[in-house]
Coordinates of C-alpha atoms (C1' of nucleotides) in Angstrom, one line a residue:
Chain A
M567 CA 101.0 86.9 135.8
S568 CA 98.9 83.8 135.3
T569 CA 96.3 85.2 137.7
A570 CA 96.3 88.5 136.0
S571 CA 95.0 87.0 132.8
L572 CA 92.2 85.4 134.8
T573 CA 91.2 88.5 136.7
M574 CA 90.0 90.3 133.6
E575 CA 87.3 87.8 132.7
F576 CA 84.2 89.8 131.9
P577 CA 85.8 92.9 130.5
K578 CA 88.1 90.9 128.2
V579 CA 89.9 94.2 127.8
G580 CA 89.9 97.0 130.3
L581 CA 88.0 100.2 130.4
A582 CA 90.7 102.1 128.5
A583 CA 90.7 99.5 125.7
R584 CA 86.9 99.7 125.4
K585 CA 87.0 103.5 125.3
K586 CA 89.7 103.2 122.6
D587 CA 87.6 100.9 120.5
R588 CA 84.6 103.2 120.9
T589 CA 86.5 106.3 119.8
R590 CA 87.9 104.4 116.8
R591 CA 84.4 103.3 115.8
Q592 CA 83.0 106.7 116.4
L593 CA 85.6 108.2 114.1
A594 CA 85.0 105.7 111.4
E595 CA 81.2 106.1 111.5
A596 CA 81.3 109.9 111.7
A597 CA 83.7 109.9 108.8
A598 CA 81.6 107.5 106.7
E599 CA 78.6 109.7 107.2
L600 CA 80.5 112.8 106.1
F601 CA 82.1 111.0 103.2
Y602 CA 78.9 109.7 101.8
E603 CA 77.3 113.0 102.3
K604 CA 79.9 115.4 100.8
G605 CA 82.6 113.3 99.4
Y606 CA 86.0 112.2 100.5
T607 CA 88.2 115.2 99.6
A608 CA 85.6 117.7 100.6
T609 CA 85.6 116.3 104.1
T610 CA 88.4 117.5 106.2
V611 CA 89.9 115.8 109.2
D612 CA 88.9 118.8 111.3
E613 CA 85.3 118.2 110.5
I614 CA 85.5 114.5 111.4
V615 CA 87.2 115.1 114.8
A616 CA 84.7 117.9 115.5
A617 CA 81.9 115.4 115.1
V618 CA 83.4 113.1 117.7
D619 CA 85.0 115.9 119.7
V620 CA 88.6 114.8 119.8
S621 CA 91.7 116.7 118.8
P622 CA 93.0 116.3 115.2
R623 CA 96.2 114.9 116.7
T624 CA 94.2 112.1 118.2
F625 CA 92.7 111.2 114.8
F626 CA 96.1 110.5 113.4
R627 CA 96.9 108.3 116.3
Y628 CA 94.0 106.1 115.3
F629 CA 94.5 106.3 111.6
P630 CA 97.9 107.0 110.2
T631 CA 96.3 108.7 107.2
K632 CA 92.9 109.8 106.1
E633 CA 92.9 107.0 103.5
D634 CA 93.5 104.4 106.2
L635 CA 90.1 105.4 107.6
V636 CA 88.4 104.4 104.4
V637 CA 90.3 101.1 104.2
A638 CA 89.1 100.4 107.7
L639 CA 85.5 100.9 106.5
G640 CA 85.8 98.1 104.0
E641 CA 88.5 95.7 105.1
T642 CA 86.2 93.6 107.2
S643 CA 84.8 92.2 104.0
L644 CA 88.2 90.9 102.9
D645 CA 88.9 89.4 106.2
Q646 CA 85.6 87.6 106.4
F647 CA 86.0 86.2 103.0
L648 CA 89.5 84.8 103.9
D649 CA 88.1 83.4 107.2
A650 CA 85.3 81.7 105.3
L651 CA 87.7 80.3 102.7
R652 CA 90.0 79.0 105.5
N653 CA 87.1 77.1 107.0
R654 CA 85.8 75.4 103.9
P655 CA 86.4 71.6 103.9
F656 CA 89.6 70.6 102.2
E657 CA 87.8 68.1 100.0
E658 CA 86.1 70.8 98.1
S659 CA 87.7 72.0 94.9
L660 CA 89.0 75.5 95.0
Q661 CA 86.2 76.7 92.7
V662 CA 83.5 75.4 95.0
A663 CA 85.3 76.6 98.2
V664 CA 85.8 80.1 96.8
T665 CA 82.2 80.3 95.6
A666 CA 80.9 79.1 99.0
A667 CA 83.2 81.4 100.9
T668 CA 81.8 84.3 98.8
A669 CA 78.3 83.4 99.7
E670 CA 79.1 83.0 103.4
S671 CA 80.9 86.3 103.7
W672 CA 78.1 87.9 101.9
A673 CA 75.6 86.6 104.4
A674 CA 77.5 88.1 107.2
E675 CA 76.1 91.1 109.0
W676 CA 78.4 93.7 107.6
V677 CA 76.9 93.4 104.1
D678 CA 74.3 96.1 104.1
T679 CA 73.6 96.6 100.4
T680 CA 73.1 100.3 100.8
K681 CA 76.4 100.7 102.6
V682 CA 78.3 98.6 100.1
R683 CA 76.9 100.7 97.3
S684 CA 77.9 103.9 99.0
F685 CA 81.3 102.5 99.7
L686 CA 81.8 101.4 96.0
A687 CA 80.6 104.8 94.9
L688 CA 83.2 106.4 97.1
L689 CA 85.9 104.3 95.6
R690 CA 84.6 105.0 92.1
E691 CA 84.7 108.8 92.4
T692 CA 87.9 109.1 94.3
P693 CA 90.9 107.7 92.4
A694 CA 93.2 108.0 95.4
L695 CA 90.9 105.8 97.4
R696 CA 90.5 103.3 94.6
A697 CA 94.3 103.1 94.5
R698 CA 94.5 102.6 98.2
W699 CA 91.9 100.0 98.1
L700 CA 93.6 98.1 95.4
E701 CA 96.8 98.2 97.4
E702 CA 95.0 96.8 100.3
A703 CA 93.6 93.9 98.2
Y704 CA 97.1 93.4 96.8
R705 CA 98.5 93.0 100.3
K706 CA 95.7 90.6 101.3
R707 CA 96.6 88.6 98.2
D708 CA 99.6 87.1 99.9
L709 CA 97.4 85.9 102.7
M710 CA 95.0 84.4 100.2
A711 CA 97.9 82.7 98.4
E712 CA 98.8 81.0 101.7
V713 CA 95.3 79.7 102.2
I714 CA 95.3 78.4 98.7
A715 CA 98.7 76.8 99.1
A716 CA 97.6 75.1 102.2
R717 CA 94.7 73.5 100.3
T718 CA 96.7 72.4 97.4
G719 CA 99.8 71.4 99.3
T720 CA 102.0 73.7 97.3
C721 CA 104.4 76.6 98.0
P722 CA 102.7 79.9 99.0
S723 CA 105.1 81.9 97.0
D724 CA 104.5 79.8 93.9
L725 CA 103.8 82.1 91.0
R726 CA 100.7 80.1 90.2
N727 CA 99.3 80.6 93.7
L728 CA 99.9 84.3 93.6
M729 CA 98.1 84.4 90.3
I730 CA 95.1 82.5 91.5
A731 CA 94.9 84.6 94.5
G732 CA 95.2 87.7 92.4
A733 CA 92.7 86.5 90.0
I734 CA 90.1 85.9 92.7
T735 CA 90.7 89.4 94.1
L736 CA 90.4 90.8 90.6
T737 CA 87.2 88.9 90.0
I738 CA 85.6 90.1 93.1
N739 CA 86.6 93.7 92.5
T740 CA 85.6 93.6 88.9
A741 CA 82.3 91.9 89.6
L742 CA 81.4 94.3 92.4
Q743 CA 82.2 97.3 90.2
A744 CA 80.0 95.8 87.4
W745 CA 77.2 95.3 89.9
A746 CA 77.5 98.8 91.2
D747 CA 77.3 100.1 87.6
Q748 CA 73.7 98.8 87.2
D749 CA 70.5 99.0 89.2
A750 CA 68.4 96.1 88.0
E751 CA 70.0 93.4 90.2
P752 CA 70.0 94.4 93.9
N753 CA 72.2 91.5 94.9
A754 CA 75.9 91.5 94.1
A755 CA 76.5 87.8 94.5
P756 CA 75.4 86.7 91.0
F757 CA 77.9 89.0 89.5
V758 CA 80.7 87.5 91.5
Y759 CA 79.5 84.0 90.7
R760 CA 79.6 84.7 87.0
G761 CA 83.1 86.0 87.3
L762 CA 84.2 83.0 89.2
E763 CA 82.8 80.8 86.5
E764 CA 85.1 82.5 84.0
L765 CA 88.0 81.4 86.1
A766 CA 87.0 77.8 85.5
T767 CA 87.9 78.2 81.9
P768 CA 91.3 79.3 80.5
L769 CA 91.5 83.1 80.2
L770 CA 94.0 82.9 77.4
P771 CA 93.5 79.6 75.6
D772 CA 96.2 78.5 73.2
Chain M
M273 CA 94.7 127.6 58.4
S274 CA 95.8 125.0 56.0
T275 CA 99.0 126.8 55.3
A276 CA 99.6 127.3 59.0
S277 CA 99.9 123.6 59.5
L278 CA 102.4 123.4 56.7
T279 CA 104.6 126.2 57.9
M280 CA 105.7 124.3 60.9
E281 CA 107.2 121.5 59.1
F282 CA 110.6 120.9 60.8
P283 CA 109.7 121.8 64.3
K284 CA 106.6 119.7 64.4
V285 CA 105.7 121.6 67.4
G286 CA 106.8 125.2 68.1
L287 CA 109.6 126.4 70.3
A288 CA 107.3 126.8 73.3
A289 CA 106.2 123.2 73.0
R290 CA 109.7 121.9 72.8
K291 CA 110.7 123.9 75.8
K292 CA 107.7 122.5 77.7
D293 CA 108.6 119.0 76.8
R294 CA 112.2 119.6 77.9
T295 CA 111.2 121.0 81.2
R296 CA 108.9 118.1 81.8
R297 CA 111.6 115.6 81.0
Q298 CA 114.1 117.4 83.1
L299 CA 111.7 117.3 86.0
A300 CA 111.1 113.6 85.6
E301 CA 114.8 112.8 85.2
A302 CA 115.9 115.0 88.1
A303 CA 113.2 113.4 90.3
A304 CA 114.1 109.9 89.3
E305 CA 117.7 110.5 90.2
L306 CA 116.7 111.9 93.6
F307 CA 114.2 109.1 94.2
Y308 CA 116.6 106.4 93.5
E309 CA 119.2 108.0 95.6
K310 CA 117.3 108.9 98.7
G311 CA 113.9 107.5 98.4
Y312 CA 110.5 108.9 97.4
T313 CA 109.2 110.4 100.6
A314 CA 112.6 111.8 101.6
T315 CA 112.7 113.8 98.4
T316 CA 110.8 117.0 98.5
V317 CA 109.3 118.9 95.6
D318 CA 111.5 121.8 96.6
E319 CA 114.6 119.7 95.9
I320 CA 113.4 118.5 92.6
V321 CA 112.5 122.0 91.3
A322 CA 115.8 123.3 92.7
A323 CA 117.6 120.8 90.5
V324 CA 115.8 122.1 87.4
D325 CA 115.6 125.7 88.6
V326 CA 111.9 126.2 88.2
S327 CA 109.4 127.4 90.8
P328 CA 107.5 124.8 92.9
R329 CA 104.3 126.1 91.4
T330 CA 105.6 125.2 88.0
F331 CA 106.2 121.6 89.1
F332 CA 102.5 121.2 90.0
R333 CA 101.6 122.5 86.6
Y334 CA 103.4 119.7 85.0
F335 CA 102.5 117.0 87.5
P336 CA 99.2 117.4 89.5
T337 CA 100.8 115.4 92.3
K338 CA 104.2 114.1 93.3
E339 CA 102.9 110.6 92.7
D340 CA 102.0 111.4 89.1
L341 CA 105.6 112.1 88.4
V342 CA 106.4 108.5 89.3
V343 CA 103.6 107.2 87.1
A344 CA 105.1 109.2 84.3
L345 CA 108.4 107.4 84.8
G346 CA 106.8 104.0 84.1
E347 CA 103.7 104.5 82.0
T348 CA 105.5 104.3 78.7
S349 CA 105.9 100.6 79.3
L350 CA 102.1 100.1 79.5
D351 CA 101.5 102.2 76.4
Q352 CA 104.1 100.4 74.4
F353 CA 102.7 97.1 75.3
L354 CA 99.2 98.2 74.3
D355 CA 100.5 99.5 71.0
A356 CA 102.3 96.3 70.3
L357 CA 99.2 94.3 71.1
R358 CA 97.1 96.4 68.8
N359 CA 99.5 95.8 66.0
R360 CA 99.6 92.0 66.3
P361 CA 97.9 90.2 63.4
F362 CA 94.3 89.2 64.1
E363 CA 94.9 85.6 63.1
E364 CA 97.0 85.1 66.1
S365 CA 95.4 83.7 69.2
L366 CA 95.2 86.0 72.2
Q367 CA 97.8 84.0 74.0
V368 CA 100.3 84.3 71.1
A369 CA 99.6 87.9 70.5
V370 CA 100.0 88.9 74.1
T371 CA 103.3 86.9 74.5
A372 CA 104.6 88.5 71.3
A373 CA 103.5 92.0 72.4
T374 CA 105.3 91.5 75.7
A375 CA 108.5 90.5 73.8
E376 CA 108.2 93.5 71.5
S377 CA 107.6 96.1 74.2
W378 CA 110.5 94.6 76.1
A379 CA 112.8 95.1 73.2
A380 CA 111.9 98.8 73.1
E381 CA 114.5 101.3 74.1
W382 CA 112.9 102.2 77.4
V383 CA 113.7 98.9 79.0
D384 CA 117.0 99.5 80.6
T385 CA 117.2 96.6 83.1
T386 CA 118.9 98.8 85.7
K387 CA 116.2 101.4 85.5
V388 CA 113.4 98.9 85.6
R389 CA 114.9 97.3 88.7
S390 CA 115.2 100.8 90.4
F391 CA 111.7 101.6 89.5
L392 CA 110.3 98.3 90.9
A393 CA 112.4 98.8 94.0
L394 CA 110.8 102.2 94.3
L395 CA 107.3 100.7 94.0
R396 CA 108.2 98.0 96.5
E397 CA 109.4 100.3 99.3
T398 CA 106.7 102.9 98.9
P399 CA 103.2 101.6 99.4
A400 CA 101.6 104.8 98.3
L401 CA 103.4 104.5 94.9
R402 CA 102.6 100.9 94.6
A403 CA 99.0 101.8 95.1
R404 CA 99.2 104.6 92.6
W405 CA 100.8 102.3 90.1
L406 CA 98.1 99.7 90.5
E407 CA 95.5 102.3 89.9
E408 CA 97.2 103.3 86.7
A409 CA 97.3 99.7 85.5
Y410 CA 93.6 99.5 86.5
R411 CA 92.8 102.4 84.3
K412 CA 94.7 101.0 81.4
R413 CA 92.7 97.8 81.8
D414 CA 89.7 99.3 80.1
L415 CA 91.9 100.2 77.1
M416 CA 93.2 96.7 77.0
A417 CA 89.7 95.3 77.2
E418 CA 88.9 97.3 74.1
V419 CA 91.8 95.9 72.2
I420 CA 90.9 92.4 73.2
A421 CA 87.3 92.9 72.3
A422 CA 88.3 94.1 68.9
R423 CA 90.2 90.9 68.3
T424 CA 87.5 88.6 69.5
G425 CA 84.6 90.6 68.1
T426 CA 82.9 90.9 71.5
C427 CA 81.7 93.7 73.6
P428 CA 84.4 95.7 75.4
S429 CA 82.5 96.0 78.6
D430 CA 81.9 92.3 78.7
L431 CA 82.8 90.9 82.1
R432 CA 85.0 88.3 80.5
N433 CA 87.0 90.8 78.6
L434 CA 87.5 92.9 81.7
M435 CA 88.7 89.9 83.5
I436 CA 91.1 88.8 80.7
A437 CA 92.6 92.3 80.6
G438 CA 92.8 92.4 84.3
A439 CA 94.5 89.0 84.4
I440 CA 97.1 90.1 81.9
T441 CA 97.9 93.2 83.9
L442 CA 98.0 91.1 87.0
T443 CA 100.3 88.6 85.4
I444 CA 102.8 91.2 84.2
N445 CA 102.8 93.0 87.6
T446 CA 103.2 89.7 89.5
A447 CA 105.8 88.3 87.2
L448 CA 107.8 91.6 87.3
Q449 CA 107.7 91.6 91.1
A450 CA 108.8 88.0 91.3
W451 CA 111.6 88.8 88.9
A452 CA 112.7 91.8 91.0
D453 CA 112.8 89.6 94.1
Q454 CA 115.6 87.5 92.7
D455 CA 119.0 88.1 91.2
A456 CA 119.8 85.0 89.2
E457 CA 117.9 85.8 86.1
P458 CA 118.8 89.2 84.6
N459 CA 116.0 89.1 82.1
A460 CA 112.4 89.7 83.2
A461 CA 110.8 88.2 80.1
P462 CA 110.9 84.5 81.1
F463 CA 109.0 85.4 84.3
V464 CA 106.2 87.0 82.3
Y465 CA 106.1 84.1 79.9
R466 CA 105.7 81.6 82.6
G467 CA 102.9 83.7 84.1
L468 CA 101.1 84.0 80.7
E469 CA 101.3 80.2 80.3
E470 CA 99.4 79.8 83.5
L471 CA 96.6 81.8 81.9
A472 CA 96.3 79.1 79.2
T473 CA 95.0 76.8 81.9
P474 CA 92.0 77.4 84.1
L475 CA 93.0 79.2 87.3
L476 CA 90.0 77.7 89.2
P477 CA 89.2 74.3 87.6
D478 CA 86.0 72.7 88.5
Chain E
dT568 C1' 106.9 142.8 60.6
dA569 C1' 103.7 144.6 64.2
dG570 C1' 100.3 143.6 67.4
dG571 C1' 97.0 141.0 69.8
dA572 C1' 95.9 136.4 71.5
dT573 C1' 97.6 132.4 73.9
dA574 C1' 100.2 130.0 77.2
dG575 C1' 104.1 129.2 80.5
dT576 C1' 106.1 131.1 84.6
dG577 C1' 107.2 133.1 89.2
dA578 C1' 105.6 134.8 93.5
dC579 C1' 102.7 135.0 97.2
dA580 C1' 99.0 133.5 100.3
dG581 C1' 96.5 129.9 102.2
dA582 C1' 94.3 125.2 103.1
dT583 C1' 95.1 120.6 104.4
dT584 C1' 97.5 116.6 105.7
dC585 C1' 100.7 114.7 108.6
dT586 C1' 104.7 114.6 112.3
dG587 C1' 107.4 115.7 116.6
dT588 C1' 107.2 116.9 121.2
dC589 C1' 105.7 117.7 125.8
dA590 C1' 102.9 118.2 129.7
dT591 C1' 98.5 116.6 131.7
dA592 C1' 95.0 113.4 132.7
dA593 C1' 93.2 108.9 132.8
dG594 C1' 93.5 104.1 133.6
dT595 C1' 96.1 99.9 135.2
dC596 C1' 98.3 96.9 138.2
dA597 C1' 100.7 95.5 142.3
Chain K
dT487 C1' 97.2 104.0 147.7
dG488 C1' 101.1 104.8 144.7
dA489 C1' 104.1 103.9 140.8
dC490 C1' 103.7 102.8 136.0
dT491 C1' 101.8 102.9 131.5
dT492 C1' 98.9 104.9 128.0
dA493 C1' 95.6 108.1 125.8
dT494 C1' 95.0 112.8 125.0
dG495 C1' 95.3 117.8 123.8
dA496 C1' 97.9 121.7 122.4
dC497 C1' 101.4 123.7 120.0
dA498 C1' 104.8 124.2 116.4
dG499 C1' 106.2 123.0 112.0
dA500 C1' 107.1 120.5 107.5
dA501 C1' 105.3 119.1 103.1
dT502 C1' 101.8 118.8 99.5
dC503 C1' 98.6 121.1 96.8
dT504 C1' 95.5 125.1 95.1
dG505 C1' 94.0 129.9 93.8
dT506 C1' 95.3 134.0 92.0
dC507 C1' 97.7 137.7 89.6
dA508 C1' 100.9 140.0 87.1
dC509 C1' 104.7 139.3 83.8
dT510 C1' 106.9 137.4 79.9
dA511 C1' 107.7 134.4 76.0
dT512 C1' 105.8 132.4 72.1
dC513 C1' 102.5 132.1 68.4
dC514 C1' 99.3 133.5 65.0
dT515 C1' 97.3 136.7 61.9
dA516 C1' 96.9 140.8 59.4

DNA sequence: TAGGATAGTGACAGATTCTGTCATAAGTCA
DNA sequence: TGACTTATGACAGAATCTGTCACTATCCTA
């Protein structure tokens, strides 16, 4: 057993696993291309699998639903943001840490402005996808609440932590949408920063 | 023309319209009963229409999708809240107005605690429905932003207004979920109030 | 009140998503 | 190499959703 884990040094995972990853990626990429080209609903699963040459049944083994495929296209961004937030020094205030984490996850490779715009456009024009994406963000909220709780030494299920996490998610989504609605500013970050600044003031002052 | 609108005094809308409303309500009620009894996915459209004795095709004329049916079950609450908020005196601060509007819409007839709990349970155990519900709240957010903008004399598409509206939606949803997670407090209002109080303080202080 | 316009309805066919199942092939590990 | 696990393809089938058409009930106007 202990030797087994040592034998597979170079190929951290076996040939099968690599093949699996590749198929998954191929499906996602082929789907993205088709979605951006002719829209989400107009693209059928049959078309996607034809592009990768696998059976329709196989598709649903990789992605439980067609929507999950779209989530997979964008979820990396959320994860990277959370990772960045986790790694910010504890001395920083939440405000600073969140802003910095935003900048970091923005600098990461995945953020190709063109792709992000296409992705946001896809969400915008497909209510079902927007819903699914919100749900995904909603689920990640609990994770974010944990990270925040760890920083402030409070309880993760504290209503305030849930609200802070929700507000951050809300801010990012709202700011990104506002950014996508305009063409002047090519970089999304300023929009997010402005949103985060709002969170430094009471949203409903007495 | 002018006389026509006078002739239909008592039946504000004709027989056909009343029949239509009744069918719609019957579908919603039959569906709610089945959903609460055996779950959303386990309930087929065929079963719902059988209970009301209409054709499946008719169902989709009333509700574009099965999910829309569930939205119809709960959307009154959002509308009533918005109405209440619209009618609060302008002198009140947003904080006071929102709190009062919450109390008012809570007092309305629709809020049967048992039904609300069933509804929230339905959302909780069916991710697709939760997603759809979030999307609905998201769409209502723009309306709320308009109401807020009218009070503060600002632009409805202002990022800050969108965030305030989003935060209020977020607060209500989060608080309701927290309330549904416990059994001690039978009334949901205190949870919402506590959430709204959080909005009186900065969520991300410098 | 009659008759045409409008709108709800049922029935059918079909597309699409998604699930269950099983045999086959490929890959893994001892 | 040989047993074991896992991915895959193929098929059948359920459920959601859409297009269409003819029929009927309701409504409006003359």
